[in-house]
Tab-separated table of C-alpha atoms and ligand atoms in Angstrom:
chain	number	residue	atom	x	y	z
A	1	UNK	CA	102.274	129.175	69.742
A	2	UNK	CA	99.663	130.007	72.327
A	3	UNK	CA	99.652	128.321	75.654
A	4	UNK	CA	97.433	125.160	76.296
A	5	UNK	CA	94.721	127.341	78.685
A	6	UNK	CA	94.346	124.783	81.480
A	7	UNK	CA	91.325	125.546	84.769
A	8	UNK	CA	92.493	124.215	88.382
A	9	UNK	CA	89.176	123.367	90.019
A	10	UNK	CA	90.542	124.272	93.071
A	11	UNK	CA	93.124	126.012	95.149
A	12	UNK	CA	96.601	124.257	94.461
A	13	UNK	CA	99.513	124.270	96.945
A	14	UNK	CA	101.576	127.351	95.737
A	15	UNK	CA	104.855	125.930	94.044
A	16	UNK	CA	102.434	123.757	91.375
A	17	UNK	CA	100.655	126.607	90.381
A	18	UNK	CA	103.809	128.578	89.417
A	19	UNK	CA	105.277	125.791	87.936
A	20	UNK	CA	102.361	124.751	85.849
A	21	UNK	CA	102.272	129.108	84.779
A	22	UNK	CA	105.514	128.470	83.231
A	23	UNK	CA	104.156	126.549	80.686
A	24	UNK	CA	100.425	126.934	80.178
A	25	UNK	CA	97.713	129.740	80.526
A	26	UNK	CA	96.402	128.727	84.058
A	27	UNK	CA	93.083	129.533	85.683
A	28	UNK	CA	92.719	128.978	89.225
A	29	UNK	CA	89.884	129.031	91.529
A	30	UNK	CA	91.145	131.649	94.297
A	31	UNK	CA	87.351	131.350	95.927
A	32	UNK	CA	88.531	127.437	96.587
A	33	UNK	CA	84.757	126.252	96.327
A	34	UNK	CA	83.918	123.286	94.725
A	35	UNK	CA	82.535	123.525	90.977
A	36	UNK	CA	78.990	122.485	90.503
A	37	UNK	CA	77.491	121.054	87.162
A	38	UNK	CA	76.918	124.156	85.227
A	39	UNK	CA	80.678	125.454	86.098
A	40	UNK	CA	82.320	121.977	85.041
A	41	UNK	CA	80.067	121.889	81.772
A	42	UNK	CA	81.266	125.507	80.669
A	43	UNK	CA	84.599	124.505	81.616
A	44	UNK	CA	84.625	121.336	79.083
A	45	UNK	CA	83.141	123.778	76.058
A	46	UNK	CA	86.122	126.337	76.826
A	47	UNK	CA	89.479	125.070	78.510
A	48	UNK	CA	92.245	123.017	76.270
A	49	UNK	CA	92.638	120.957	80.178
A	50	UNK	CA	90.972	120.828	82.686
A	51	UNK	CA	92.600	119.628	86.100
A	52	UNK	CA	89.822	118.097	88.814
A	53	UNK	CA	89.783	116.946	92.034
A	54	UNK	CA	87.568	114.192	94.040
A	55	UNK	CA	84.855	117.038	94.829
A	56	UNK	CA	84.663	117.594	90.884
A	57	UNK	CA	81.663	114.828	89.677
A	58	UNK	CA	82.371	114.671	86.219
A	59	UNK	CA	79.216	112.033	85.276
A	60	UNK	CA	77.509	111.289	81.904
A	61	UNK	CA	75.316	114.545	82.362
A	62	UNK	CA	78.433	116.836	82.542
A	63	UNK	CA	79.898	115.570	79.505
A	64	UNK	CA	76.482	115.100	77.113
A	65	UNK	CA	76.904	118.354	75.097
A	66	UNK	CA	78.531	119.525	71.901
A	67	UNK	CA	81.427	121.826	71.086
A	68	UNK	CA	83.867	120.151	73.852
A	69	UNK	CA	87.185	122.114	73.629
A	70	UNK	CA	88.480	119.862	76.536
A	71	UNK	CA	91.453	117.239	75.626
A	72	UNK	CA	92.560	115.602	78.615
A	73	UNK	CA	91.104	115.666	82.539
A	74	UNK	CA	94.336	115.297	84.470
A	75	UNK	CA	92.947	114.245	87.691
A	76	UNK	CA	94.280	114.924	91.064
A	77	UNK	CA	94.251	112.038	92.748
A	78	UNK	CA	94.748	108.689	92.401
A	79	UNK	CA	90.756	107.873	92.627
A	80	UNK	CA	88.877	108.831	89.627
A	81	UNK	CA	85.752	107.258	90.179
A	82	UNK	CA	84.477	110.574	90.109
A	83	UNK	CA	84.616	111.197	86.540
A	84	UNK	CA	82.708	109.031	84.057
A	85	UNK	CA	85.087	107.042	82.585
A	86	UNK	CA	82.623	105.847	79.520
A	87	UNK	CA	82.131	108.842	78.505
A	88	UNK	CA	85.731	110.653	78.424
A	89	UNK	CA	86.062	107.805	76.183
A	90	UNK	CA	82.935	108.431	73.890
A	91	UNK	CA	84.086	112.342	73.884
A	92	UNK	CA	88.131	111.372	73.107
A	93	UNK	CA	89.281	113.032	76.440
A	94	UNK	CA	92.346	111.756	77.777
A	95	UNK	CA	92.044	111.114	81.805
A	96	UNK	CA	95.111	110.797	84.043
A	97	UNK	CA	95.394	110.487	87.550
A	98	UNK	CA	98.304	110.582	90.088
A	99	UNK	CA	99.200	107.089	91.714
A	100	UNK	CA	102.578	105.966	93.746
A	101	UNK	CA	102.908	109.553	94.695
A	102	UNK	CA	100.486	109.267	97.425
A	103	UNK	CA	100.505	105.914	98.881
A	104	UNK	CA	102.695	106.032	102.051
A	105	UNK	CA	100.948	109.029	103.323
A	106	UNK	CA	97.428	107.431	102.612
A	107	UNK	CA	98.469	104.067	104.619
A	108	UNK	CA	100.309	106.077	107.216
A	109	UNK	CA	96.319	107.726	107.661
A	110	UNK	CA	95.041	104.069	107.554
A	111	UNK	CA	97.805	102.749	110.296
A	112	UNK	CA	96.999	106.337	112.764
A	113	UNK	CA	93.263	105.419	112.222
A	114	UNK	CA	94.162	101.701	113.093
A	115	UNK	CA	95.825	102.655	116.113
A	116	UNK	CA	93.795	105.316	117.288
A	117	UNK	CA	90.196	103.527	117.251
A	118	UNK	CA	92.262	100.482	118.732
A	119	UNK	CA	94.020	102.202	121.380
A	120	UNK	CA	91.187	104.724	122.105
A	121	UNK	CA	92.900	107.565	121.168
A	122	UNK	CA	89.888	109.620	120.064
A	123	UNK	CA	87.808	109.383	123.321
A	124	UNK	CA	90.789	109.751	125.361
A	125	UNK	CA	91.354	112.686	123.994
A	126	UNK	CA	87.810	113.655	124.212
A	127	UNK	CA	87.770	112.756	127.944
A	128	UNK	CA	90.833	114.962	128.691
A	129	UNK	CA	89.982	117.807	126.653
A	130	UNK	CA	86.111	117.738	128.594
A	131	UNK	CA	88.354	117.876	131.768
A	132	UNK	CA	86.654	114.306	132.614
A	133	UNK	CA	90.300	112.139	133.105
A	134	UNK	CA	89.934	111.409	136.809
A	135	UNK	CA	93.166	109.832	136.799
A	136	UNK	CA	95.107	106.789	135.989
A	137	UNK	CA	93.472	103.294	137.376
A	138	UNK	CA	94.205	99.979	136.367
A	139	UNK	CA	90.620	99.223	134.584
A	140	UNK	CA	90.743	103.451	133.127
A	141	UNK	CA	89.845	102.782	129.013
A	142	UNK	CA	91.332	99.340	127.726
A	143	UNK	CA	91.855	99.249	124.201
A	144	UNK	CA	92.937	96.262	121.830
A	145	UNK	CA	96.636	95.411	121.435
A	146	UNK	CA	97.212	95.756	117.529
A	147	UNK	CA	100.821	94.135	117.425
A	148	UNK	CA	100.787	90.922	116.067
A	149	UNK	CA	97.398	90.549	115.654
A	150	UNK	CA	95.942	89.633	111.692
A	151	UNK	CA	95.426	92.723	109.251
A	152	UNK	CA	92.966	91.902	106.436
A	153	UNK	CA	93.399	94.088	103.186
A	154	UNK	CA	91.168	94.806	100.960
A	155	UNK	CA	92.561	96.071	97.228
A	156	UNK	CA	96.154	95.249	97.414
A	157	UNK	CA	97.652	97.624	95.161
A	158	UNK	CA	100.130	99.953	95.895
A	159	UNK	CA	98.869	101.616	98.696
A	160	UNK	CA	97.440	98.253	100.214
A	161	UNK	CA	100.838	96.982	100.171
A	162	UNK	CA	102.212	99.900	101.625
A	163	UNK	CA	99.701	99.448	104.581
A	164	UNK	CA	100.726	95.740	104.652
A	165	UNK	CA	104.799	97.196	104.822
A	166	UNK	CA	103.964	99.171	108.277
A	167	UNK	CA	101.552	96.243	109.781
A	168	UNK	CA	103.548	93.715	109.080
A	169	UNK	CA	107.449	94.908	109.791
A	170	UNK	CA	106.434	97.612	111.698
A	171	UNK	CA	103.840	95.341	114.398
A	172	UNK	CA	104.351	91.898	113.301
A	173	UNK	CA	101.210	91.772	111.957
A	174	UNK	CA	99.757	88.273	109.793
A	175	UNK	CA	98.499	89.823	106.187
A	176	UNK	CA	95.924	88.440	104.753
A	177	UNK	CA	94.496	89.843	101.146
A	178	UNK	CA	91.771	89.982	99.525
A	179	UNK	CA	92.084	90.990	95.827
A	180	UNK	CA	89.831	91.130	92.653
A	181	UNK	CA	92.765	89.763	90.603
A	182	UNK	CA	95.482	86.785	91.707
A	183	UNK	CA	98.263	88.946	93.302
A	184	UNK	CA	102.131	87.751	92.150
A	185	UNK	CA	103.441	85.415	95.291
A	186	UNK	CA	106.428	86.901	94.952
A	187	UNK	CA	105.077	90.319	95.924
A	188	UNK	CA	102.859	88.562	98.756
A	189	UNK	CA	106.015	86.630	100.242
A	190	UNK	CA	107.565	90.077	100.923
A	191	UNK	CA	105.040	90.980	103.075
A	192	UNK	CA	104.343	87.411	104.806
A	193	UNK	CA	100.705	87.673	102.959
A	194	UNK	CA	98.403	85.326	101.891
A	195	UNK	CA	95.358	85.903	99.152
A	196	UNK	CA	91.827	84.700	100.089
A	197	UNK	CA	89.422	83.792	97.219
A	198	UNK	CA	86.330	85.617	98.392
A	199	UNK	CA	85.577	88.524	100.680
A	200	UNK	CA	82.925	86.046	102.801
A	201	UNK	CA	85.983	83.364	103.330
A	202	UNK	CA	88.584	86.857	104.525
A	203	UNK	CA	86.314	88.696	106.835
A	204	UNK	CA	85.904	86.339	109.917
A	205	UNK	CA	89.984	85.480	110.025
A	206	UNK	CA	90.578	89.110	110.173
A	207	UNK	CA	91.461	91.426	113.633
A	208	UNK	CA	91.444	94.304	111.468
A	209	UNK	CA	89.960	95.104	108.153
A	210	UNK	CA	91.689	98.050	105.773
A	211	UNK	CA	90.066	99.269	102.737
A	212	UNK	CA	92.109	100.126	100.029
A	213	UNK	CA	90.225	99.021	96.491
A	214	UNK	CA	89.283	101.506	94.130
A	215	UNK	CA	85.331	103.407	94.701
A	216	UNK	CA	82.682	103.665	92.103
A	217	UNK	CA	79.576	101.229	91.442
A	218	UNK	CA	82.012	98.103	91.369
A	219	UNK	CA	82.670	98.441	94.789
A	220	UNK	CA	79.516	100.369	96.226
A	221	UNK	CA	78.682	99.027	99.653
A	222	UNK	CA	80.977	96.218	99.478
A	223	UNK	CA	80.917	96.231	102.872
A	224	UNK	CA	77.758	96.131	104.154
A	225	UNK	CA	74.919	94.591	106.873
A	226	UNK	CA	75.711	90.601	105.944
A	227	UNK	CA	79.635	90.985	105.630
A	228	UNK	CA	79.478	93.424	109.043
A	229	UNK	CA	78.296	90.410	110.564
A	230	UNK	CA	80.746	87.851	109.169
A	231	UNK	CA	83.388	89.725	111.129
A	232	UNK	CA	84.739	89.305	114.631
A	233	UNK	CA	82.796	91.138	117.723
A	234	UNK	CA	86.911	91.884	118.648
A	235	UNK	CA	87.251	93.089	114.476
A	236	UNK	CA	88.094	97.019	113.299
A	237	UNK	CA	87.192	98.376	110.401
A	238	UNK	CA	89.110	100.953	108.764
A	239	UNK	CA	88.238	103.072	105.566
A	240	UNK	CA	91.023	105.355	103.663
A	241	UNK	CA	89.798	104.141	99.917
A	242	UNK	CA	85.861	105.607	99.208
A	243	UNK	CA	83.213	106.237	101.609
A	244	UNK	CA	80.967	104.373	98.895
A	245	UNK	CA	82.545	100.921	99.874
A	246	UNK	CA	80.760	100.591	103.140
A	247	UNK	CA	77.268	100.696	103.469
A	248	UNK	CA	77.065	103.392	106.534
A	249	UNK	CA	74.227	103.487	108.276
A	250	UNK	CA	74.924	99.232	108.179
A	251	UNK	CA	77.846	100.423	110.309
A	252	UNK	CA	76.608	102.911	112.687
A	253	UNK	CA	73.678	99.778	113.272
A	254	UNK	CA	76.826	97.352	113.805
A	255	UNK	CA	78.580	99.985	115.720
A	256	UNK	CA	76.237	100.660	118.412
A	257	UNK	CA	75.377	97.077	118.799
A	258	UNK	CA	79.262	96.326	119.470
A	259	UNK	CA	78.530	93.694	116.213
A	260	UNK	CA	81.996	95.067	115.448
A	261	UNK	CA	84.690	96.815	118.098
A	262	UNK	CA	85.487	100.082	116.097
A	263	UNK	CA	85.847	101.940	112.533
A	264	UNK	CA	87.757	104.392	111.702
A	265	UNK	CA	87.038	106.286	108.002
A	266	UNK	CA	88.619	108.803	106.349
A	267	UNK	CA	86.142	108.947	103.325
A	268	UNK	CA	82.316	109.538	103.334
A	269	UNK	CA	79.649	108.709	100.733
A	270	UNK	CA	78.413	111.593	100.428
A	271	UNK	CA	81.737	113.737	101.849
A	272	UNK	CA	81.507	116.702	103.614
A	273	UNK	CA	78.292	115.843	104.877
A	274	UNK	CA	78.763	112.880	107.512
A	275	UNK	CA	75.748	110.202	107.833
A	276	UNK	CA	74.038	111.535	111.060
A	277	UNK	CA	74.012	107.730	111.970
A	278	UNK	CA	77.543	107.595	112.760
A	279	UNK	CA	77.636	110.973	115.134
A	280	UNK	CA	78.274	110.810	118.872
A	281	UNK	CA	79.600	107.029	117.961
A	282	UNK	CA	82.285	106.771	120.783
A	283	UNK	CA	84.030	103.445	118.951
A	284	UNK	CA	84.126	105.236	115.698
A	285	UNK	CA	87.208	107.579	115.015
A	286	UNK	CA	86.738	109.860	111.731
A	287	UNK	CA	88.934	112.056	109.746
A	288	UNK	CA	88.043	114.824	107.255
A	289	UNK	CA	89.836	113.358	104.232
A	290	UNK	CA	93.261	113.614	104.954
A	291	UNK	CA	95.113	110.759	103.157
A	292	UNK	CA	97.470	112.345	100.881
A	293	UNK	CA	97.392	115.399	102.984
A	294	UNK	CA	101.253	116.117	103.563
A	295	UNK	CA	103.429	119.025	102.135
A	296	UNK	CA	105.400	116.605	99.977
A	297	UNK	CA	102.920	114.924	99.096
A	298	UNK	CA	100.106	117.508	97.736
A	299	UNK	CA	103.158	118.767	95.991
A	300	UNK	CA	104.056	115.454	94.487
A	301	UNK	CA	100.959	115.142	92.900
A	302	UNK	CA	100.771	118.732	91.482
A	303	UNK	CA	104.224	118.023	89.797
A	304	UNK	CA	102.995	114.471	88.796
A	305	UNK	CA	99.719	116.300	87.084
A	306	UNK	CA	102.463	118.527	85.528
A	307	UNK	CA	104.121	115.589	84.134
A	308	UNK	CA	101.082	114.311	82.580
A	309	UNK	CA	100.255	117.571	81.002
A	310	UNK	CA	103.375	117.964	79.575
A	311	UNK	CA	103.505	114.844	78.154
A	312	UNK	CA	99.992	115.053	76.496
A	313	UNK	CA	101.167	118.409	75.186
A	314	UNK	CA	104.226	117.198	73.907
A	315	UNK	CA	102.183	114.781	71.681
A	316	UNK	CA	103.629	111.560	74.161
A	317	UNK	CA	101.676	109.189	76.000
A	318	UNK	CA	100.698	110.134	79.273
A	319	UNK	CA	102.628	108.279	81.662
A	320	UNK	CA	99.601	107.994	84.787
A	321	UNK	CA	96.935	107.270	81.360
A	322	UNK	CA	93.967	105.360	82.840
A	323	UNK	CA	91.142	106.411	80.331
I	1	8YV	C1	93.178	113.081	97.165
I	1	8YV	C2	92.508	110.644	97.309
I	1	8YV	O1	93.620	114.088	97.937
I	1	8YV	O2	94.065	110.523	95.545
I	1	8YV	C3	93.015	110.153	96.003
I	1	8YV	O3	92.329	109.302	95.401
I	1	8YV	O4	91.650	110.080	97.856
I	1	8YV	C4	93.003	111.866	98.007
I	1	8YV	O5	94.094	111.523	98.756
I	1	8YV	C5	91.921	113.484	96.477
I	1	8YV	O6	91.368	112.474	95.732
I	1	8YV	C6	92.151	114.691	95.610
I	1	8YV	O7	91.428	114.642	94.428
């Protein structure tokens, strides 16, 4: 029988990509550039899988045509707000996506941006590599202590309580959570937590606020002007979920008016073009996406795609099914 023919969207680390050629007819994309409508439409009419990423935006548009070959997306990533969920339904495509895999790398990005924008890593780094340090003085760029102080998450799934593992045994931290659905008190008791009812009640108890729900129109600009100012002047706000969820140029305004103390994001809105609002913020520490961005783990997830794949192809139930 002839090989599913599968399409990476983009460059995979190297050991996935010979893997997944064991099994299926693979076509890469050696130029590593992100696909644009037209490519992702011609790629639904003529691959048996196709295997996105978060820079693929598979909307309504993309999937309104006829003579879909396409069976199942099996998403890289554990976000898949990028990819019309409605309609891979309507069309019978199968989506997967990669959770678990990822989440103590992404909260290990959400606990360096945590410390760095608190501890004033980024402009002390900026300082010394400007050859400005004059020195060490008792007053020389005071930062906020982060141990013990109260951690506020926000989507308290896996990689929310992965970020509430490090906070709290790690720097003694009080959890608090904030959750769409009631989260089991067993699972809150091993972390010390304790679930809020609404965002508005959460934000002003928090020192620090991480972000960890899911993107997409449910959560677009959760965060925004009103709930900016419901937090502490003292308060950090950190981003590792979707740049959607905060309302950024609300943030650069709160920013340079110290309504807040400091951000630190690892996901845009409109990624990789940055809001010109937040440049030249010196209480603002940004990262270019790097969450899951470890050896293990990229390869993790290429294996866990694998898994999927094999599974659909085996005529099984995707184990990572979410559409
Ligand atoms: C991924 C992420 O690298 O998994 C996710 O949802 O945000 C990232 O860590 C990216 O989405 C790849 O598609």
């Amino acid at each position: 029988m002839a090989k599913p023919r599968i399409l990476l969207t983009r460059k995979w680390p190297k050991q996935v990509e010979q893997h997944l050629a064991k099994r299926y007819d693979v076509t890469g994309n050696p130029s590593d550039q992100p696909m644009d409508s037209t490519q992702l439409k011609a790629a639904l009419r003529s691959f048996d899988a196709v295997l996105p990423t978060v820079t693929d935006k598979l909307d309504d548009a993309v999937f309104d045509q006829g003579n879909m070959q396409v069976k199942i997306l099996a998403n890289y990533g554990v976000g898949f707000a990028h990819i019309d969920s409605d309609a891979a339904k309507n069309n019978n495509i199968v989506v997967t996506n990669t959770p678990e895999i990822l989440s103590e790398c992404t909260a290990d990005i959400a606990m360096t941006l945590m410390l760095m924008v608190a501890r004033r890593a980024g402009e002390g780094e900026r300082q010394l590599r400007a050859g400005a340090w004059q020195g060490w003085h008792p007053t020389h760029m005071i930062g906020s202590k982060v141990s013990g102080k109260t951690l506020g998450i926000i989507g308290f799934g896996r990689i929310g309580q992965e970020m509430a593992r490090r906070a709290h045994f790690g720097f003694g931290m009080k959890i608090l959570v904030q959750n769409r659905s009631t989260i089991d008190p067993e699972i809150l008791s091993e972390y010390g937590a304790t679930q809020l009812e609404s965002v508005d009640d959460f934000l002003p108890l928090c020192d620090f606020v991480s972000l960890h729900c899911p993107g997409g129109s449910a959560n677009r600009h959760l965060i925004n002007r009103q709930r900016l100012d419901l937090m502490k002047p003292t308060a950090f706000l950190i981003n590792t979920a979707r740049g959607e969820v905060i309302d950024d140029s609300a943030l650069a305004k709160a920013l340079k008016q110290k309504d807040i103390a400091g951000a630190g994001l690892d996901v845009f809105e409109r990624e990789p073009d940055i809001n010109q609002d937040l440049a030249g913020i010196e209480n603002l520490v940004m990262l270019p996406h790097l969450g899951s961005s470890t050896a293990e783990t990229r390869i993790g997830m290429g294996l866990r795609v694998a898994d999927n794949l094999d599974a659909f192809f085996d005529g099984c139930e995707p184990k990572d099914r979410v559409v």
